[in-house]
Amino acid sequence: MKRLIYLCVAAFCLSGCAQVPAAETAALEEKGRVDVYIGDELYQTAPFGEAQTIVVDQGAGMQNTIELTGETAHMLSSTCDTQDCVQQSEVGPHNYQQRMLGGYIICLPHGLVVEYVPPEAP
Amino acid sequence: MKAKAVARLGILSALALVLGWLDRLIPIAPGLPGIKLGLANTVLLYGLYMLNGKSALLLMLIKVLLTGFLFSPSGMLFSFAGSSLSLCMMFLAKRLPFTNIVAVSAAGGVFHNVGQCLVAWRMVLGRAVLAYLPWLLAAGLVMGLLTGIVAKYTLQALQYGKARRG
């Protein structure tokens, strides 16, 4: 009987452990994703809920650094001459429908676009 | 080209350059490309109304090249596309009946931004440009109307001064 109880407890714990990553993945998916385009070609995709820094180096001194905080995405730095992309506000689920640029951060001199894609989008 | 015409073109080019620089100093919408006052457009309007189409074209080319080299080399292509289309449309609008300088300027403002969008469409993700287009058109219309009003009163003052001198 004792053995059965131990087995049940172990099974319960294991199922719990297995469910934690599944819950985390679901939470990440719930926040959508960020697509980075150079021209009209997809360069990189990243889950929005994960804090990370994406460096896009196109050579010839063209470099952009995009920072994802888990809640927002913004252009941390750019080597472009206008610096418009750095001045564009952060984007995230809370504001992508209100921003003038929608879910996009655009660096025209480098032909780079960061797009916030909400979870319900394909 | 006569010396007087060359001197006048030089002065107007310098004025367009300074007004273009002022445009950059007055941030209407920081970070949003294409949304600016467009004060330099008043010089092109002066060229169209007080000189001729050829002089206005020359002024536009000088302004695009100098502004590009001095302030933003990457923006030169956008500026050229926007200014070319804007000048063409202003030239055509001026010939239409029942138009005035304010309406011509508004058409110039709108088509300046359309020209820039066409270049951007080729360079970056098309749907990002499309999302931004309505705002650019609205901004072009409002700024075009404002610079048109400035140009209207400037031309009136210049013509009054000219008439007083005889």
Coordinates of C-alpha atoms in Angstrom, one line a residue:
Chain A
M1 CA 0.0 0.0 0.0
K2 CA 2.9 2.3 1.0
R3 CA 4.6 1.5 -2.3
L4 CA 1.4 2.5 -4.1
I5 CA 1.2 5.8 -2.3
Y6 CA 4.8 6.5 -3.1
L7 CA 4.2 5.7 -6.8
C8 CA 1.2 7.9 -6.9
V9 CA 3.1 10.8 -5.3
A10 CA 6.0 10.3 -7.7
A11 CA 3.7 10.2 -10.7
F12 CA 1.9 13.3 -9.5
C13 CA 5.3 15.2 -9.1
L14 CA 6.5 14.0 -12.5
S15 CA 3.3 15.1 -14.2
G16 CA 3.6 18.5 -12.5
C17 CA 7.2 18.9 -13.7
A18 CA 6.1 18.0 -17.2
Q19 CA 3.3 20.5 -17.1
V20 CA 5.5 23.5 -16.0
P21 CA 7.5 23.8 -19.3
A22 CA 4.2 23.2 -21.2
A23 CA 2.6 26.0 -19.2
E24 CA 5.7 28.3 -19.9
T25 CA 5.5 27.5 -23.6
A26 CA 1.8 28.3 -23.7
A27 CA 2.5 31.6 -21.9
L28 CA 5.2 32.5 -24.5
E29 CA 2.8 31.6 -27.3
E30 CA 0.1 33.7 -25.7
K31 CA 2.3 36.8 -26.1
G32 CA 2.9 36.4 -29.8
R33 CA 6.2 36.7 -31.6
V34 CA 8.5 39.2 -33.2
D35 CA 9.6 38.8 -36.9
V36 CA 12.6 40.7 -38.2
Y37 CA 12.7 41.4 -41.9
I38 CA 15.5 42.7 -44.1
G39 CA 13.8 44.1 -47.2
D40 CA 10.8 41.7 -47.6
E41 CA 12.7 38.6 -46.5
L42 CA 12.3 37.1 -43.1
Y43 CA 15.6 37.3 -41.2
Q44 CA 14.7 36.0 -37.8
T45 CA 11.7 35.1 -35.7
A46 CA 11.7 35.2 -31.9
P47 CA 9.0 34.4 -29.2
F48 CA 7.8 37.7 -27.8
G49 CA 7.6 36.7 -24.1
E50 CA 11.3 35.8 -23.9
A51 CA 13.8 38.5 -22.9
Q52 CA 16.6 38.6 -25.4
T53 CA 18.7 40.9 -27.6
I54 CA 18.8 40.4 -31.4
V55 CA 21.8 41.9 -33.3
V56 CA 21.3 42.3 -37.0
D57 CA 24.6 42.9 -38.8
Q58 CA 24.2 43.4 -42.5
G59 CA 27.9 44.4 -43.1
A60 CA 29.2 47.7 -44.4
G61 CA 28.6 49.2 -40.9
M62 CA 24.9 48.5 -41.0
Q63 CA 24.0 47.2 -37.6
N64 CA 20.7 47.2 -35.6
T65 CA 20.2 45.9 -32.0
I66 CA 16.6 45.0 -31.1
E67 CA 15.8 44.4 -27.4
L68 CA 12.9 42.2 -26.3
T69 CA 12.1 42.6 -22.6
G70 CA 9.3 40.0 -22.4
E71 CA 6.7 42.7 -22.4
T72 CA 7.9 45.0 -25.2
A73 CA 10.2 45.2 -28.1
H74 CA 12.3 48.3 -29.1
M75 CA 15.2 49.3 -31.2
L76 CA 18.1 49.6 -28.7
S77 CA 20.6 51.0 -31.2
S78 CA 21.2 51.5 -34.9
T79 CA 24.1 52.8 -36.9
C80 CA 21.8 54.6 -39.4
D81 CA 22.1 58.3 -39.9
T82 CA 18.5 59.3 -39.1
Q83 CA 18.1 57.3 -35.8
D84 CA 14.3 57.4 -36.5
C85 CA 14.0 53.7 -35.6
V86 CA 15.6 54.3 -32.2
Q87 CA 13.1 57.1 -31.5
Q88 CA 10.1 55.0 -32.5
S89 CA 8.3 53.9 -29.3
E90 CA 8.4 50.4 -28.0
V91 CA 5.9 47.9 -29.4
G92 CA 3.9 45.2 -27.6
P93 CA 0.5 43.7 -27.1
H94 CA -0.5 46.7 -25.0
N95 CA 0.0 49.3 -27.8
Y96 CA 0.3 47.8 -31.2
Q97 CA -3.2 48.8 -32.2
Q98 CA -2.8 52.4 -31.0
R99 CA 0.7 53.2 -32.5
M100 CA 0.9 55.2 -35.7
L101 CA 3.2 52.6 -37.1
G102 CA 1.0 49.7 -35.9
G103 CA 3.1 46.7 -34.8
Y104 CA 6.1 47.8 -36.8
I105 CA 9.5 49.4 -36.0
I106 CA 11.0 50.6 -39.3
C107 CA 14.6 51.4 -40.0
L108 CA 14.4 52.8 -43.6
P109 CA 18.1 53.5 -44.2
H110 CA 18.9 49.8 -43.4
G111 CA 15.7 48.4 -45.0
L112 CA 14.9 46.6 -41.7
V113 CA 11.5 46.1 -40.2
V114 CA 10.6 44.6 -36.8
E115 CA 7.1 43.3 -36.7
Y116 CA 5.2 42.4 -33.6
V117 CA 2.8 39.5 -34.5
P118 CA 0.0 39.0 -32.0
P119 CA -0.8 35.3 -30.9
E120 CA -4.0 35.1 -32.9
A121 CA -2.3 36.0 -36.2
P122 CA -1.1 33.2 -38.5
Chain B
M1 CA 21.4 81.8 -68.1
K2 CA 21.9 85.4 -67.2
A3 CA 23.9 86.5 -64.2
K4 CA 20.8 87.8 -62.4
A5 CA 19.0 84.5 -62.8
V6 CA 22.0 82.6 -61.5
A7 CA 22.2 84.9 -58.5
R8 CA 18.5 84.5 -57.8
L9 CA 18.8 80.7 -58.1
G10 CA 21.7 80.8 -55.7
I11 CA 19.8 82.8 -53.1
L12 CA 16.7 80.6 -53.4
S13 CA 18.8 77.4 -53.1
A14 CA 20.4 78.8 -49.9
L15 CA 17.0 79.7 -48.6
A16 CA 15.6 76.2 -49.4
L17 CA 18.6 74.6 -47.6
V18 CA 18.2 76.7 -44.5
L19 CA 14.4 76.0 -44.4
G20 CA 15.2 72.3 -44.9
W21 CA 17.5 72.5 -41.9
L22 CA 14.9 74.3 -39.9
D23 CA 12.5 71.4 -40.7
R24 CA 14.9 69.1 -39.0
L25 CA 15.1 71.3 -35.9
I26 CA 11.3 71.3 -35.5
P27 CA 10.3 67.8 -34.6
I28 CA 6.7 67.3 -35.4
A29 CA 6.7 63.6 -34.8
P30 CA 10.1 62.3 -33.6
G31 CA 10.9 58.9 -35.0
L32 CA 8.3 58.9 -37.7
P33 CA 9.9 59.2 -41.1
G34 CA 8.3 61.6 -43.6
I35 CA 6.3 63.7 -41.2
K36 CA 7.7 67.2 -41.1
L37 CA 6.7 70.8 -41.8
G38 CA 8.1 71.0 -45.3
L39 CA 9.0 74.7 -45.1
A40 CA 11.4 74.3 -48.0
N41 CA 8.4 73.7 -50.2
T42 CA 7.5 77.4 -50.0
V43 CA 10.7 78.1 -52.1
L44 CA 9.6 75.6 -54.7
L45 CA 6.1 77.3 -54.8
Y46 CA 7.9 80.6 -55.2
G47 CA 9.8 79.1 -58.1
L48 CA 6.6 77.8 -59.7
Y49 CA 4.6 81.0 -59.3
M50 CA 7.2 83.8 -59.7
L51 CA 9.7 82.1 -62.0
N52 CA 9.0 79.1 -64.2
G53 CA 8.8 75.3 -64.2
K54 CA 12.4 74.9 -65.3
S55 CA 13.7 77.1 -62.5
A56 CA 11.5 75.2 -60.0
L57 CA 12.9 71.9 -61.2
L58 CA 16.5 73.2 -60.9
L59 CA 15.8 74.5 -57.4
M60 CA 14.3 71.1 -56.4
L61 CA 17.4 69.2 -57.7
I62 CA 19.8 71.5 -55.9
K63 CA 17.9 71.3 -52.7
V64 CA 17.7 67.4 -52.8
L65 CA 21.4 67.0 -53.6
L66 CA 22.6 69.6 -51.0
T67 CA 20.2 68.5 -48.2
G68 CA 21.1 64.9 -48.9
F69 CA 24.9 65.4 -48.8
L70 CA 24.8 67.7 -45.7
F71 CA 22.1 66.1 -43.5
S72 CA 21.0 62.7 -44.6
P73 CA 22.8 60.7 -47.4
S74 CA 20.4 57.7 -46.9
G75 CA 17.4 60.0 -47.3
M76 CA 18.5 61.4 -50.7
L77 CA 16.6 58.7 -52.7
F78 CA 13.4 59.2 -50.7
S79 CA 13.7 63.0 -50.9
F80 CA 14.3 62.8 -54.7
A81 CA 11.3 60.6 -55.3
G82 CA 9.1 62.6 -53.1
S83 CA 10.2 66.0 -54.4
S84 CA 10.0 64.9 -58.1
L85 CA 6.5 63.6 -57.8
S86 CA 5.4 66.6 -55.6
L87 CA 6.8 69.1 -58.2
C88 CA 5.1 67.3 -61.1
M89 CA 1.8 67.2 -59.3
M90 CA 2.1 70.9 -58.2
F91 CA 2.9 71.9 -61.8
L92 CA -0.2 70.0 -63.1
A93 CA -2.4 71.3 -60.2
K94 CA -1.4 74.9 -60.9
R95 CA -2.7 74.5 -64.5
L96 CA -6.1 73.3 -63.3
P97 CA -9.0 75.9 -63.1
F98 CA -10.2 76.9 -59.7
T99 CA -7.0 76.1 -57.9
N100 CA -4.9 78.5 -55.7
I101 CA -1.5 78.3 -54.2
V102 CA -2.8 76.7 -51.0
A103 CA -4.5 73.8 -52.9
V104 CA -1.4 73.4 -55.1
S105 CA 0.8 73.2 -52.0
A106 CA -1.6 70.7 -50.4
A107 CA -1.3 68.5 -53.5
G108 CA 2.5 68.8 -53.3
G109 CA 2.5 67.8 -49.6
V110 CA 0.4 64.7 -50.2
F111 CA 2.3 63.5 -53.3
H112 CA 5.7 64.2 -51.7
N113 CA 4.7 61.5 -49.1
V114 CA 3.3 59.2 -51.8
G115 CA 6.6 59.4 -53.7
Q116 CA 8.5 58.5 -50.6
C117 CA 6.2 55.6 -49.8
L118 CA 6.7 54.2 -53.3
V119 CA 10.5 54.1 -52.7
A120 CA 10.0 52.7 -49.2
W121 CA 7.6 50.0 -50.7
R122 CA 10.6 48.7 -52.8
M123 CA 13.1 48.9 -49.9
V124 CA 11.3 47.5 -46.9
L125 CA 8.3 45.2 -46.1
G126 CA 5.4 46.5 -48.2
R127 CA 2.7 45.9 -45.5
A128 CA 4.6 48.0 -43.0
V129 CA 4.6 50.9 -45.5
L130 CA 0.9 50.3 -46.2
A131 CA 0.1 50.5 -42.4
Y132 CA 1.8 53.9 -42.2
L133 CA 0.5 55.4 -45.5
P134 CA -2.8 56.9 -44.2
W135 CA -1.0 58.8 -41.5
L136 CA 1.6 60.0 -44.1
L137 CA -1.2 61.2 -46.5
A138 CA -3.0 63.0 -43.7
A139 CA 0.3 64.7 -42.5
G140 CA 1.2 65.6 -46.1
L141 CA -2.2 67.3 -46.5
V142 CA -2.1 69.3 -43.3
M143 CA 1.6 70.3 -43.7
G144 CA 0.9 71.2 -47.4
L145 CA -2.0 73.4 -46.4
L146 CA 0.1 75.1 -43.7
T147 CA 3.1 75.8 -46.1
G148 CA 0.7 76.9 -48.8
I149 CA -0.8 79.6 -46.4
V150 CA 2.8 80.7 -45.6
A151 CA 3.7 80.8 -49.3
K152 CA 0.5 82.7 -50.1
Y153 CA 1.2 85.5 -47.7
T154 CA 4.9 85.6 -48.6
L155 CA 4.1 86.0 -52.3
Q156 CA 1.5 88.7 -51.5
A157 CA 4.1 90.6 -49.5
L158 CA 6.7 90.2 -52.2
Q159 CA 4.3 91.4 -54.9
Y160 CA 3.3 94.4 -52.7
G161 CA 6.9 95.3 -52.2
K162 CA 7.6 95.0 -55.9
A163 CA 4.6 97.2 -56.7
R164 CA 5.7 99.8 -54.2
R165 CA 9.2 99.9 -55.8
G166 CA 7.5 100.4 -59.1

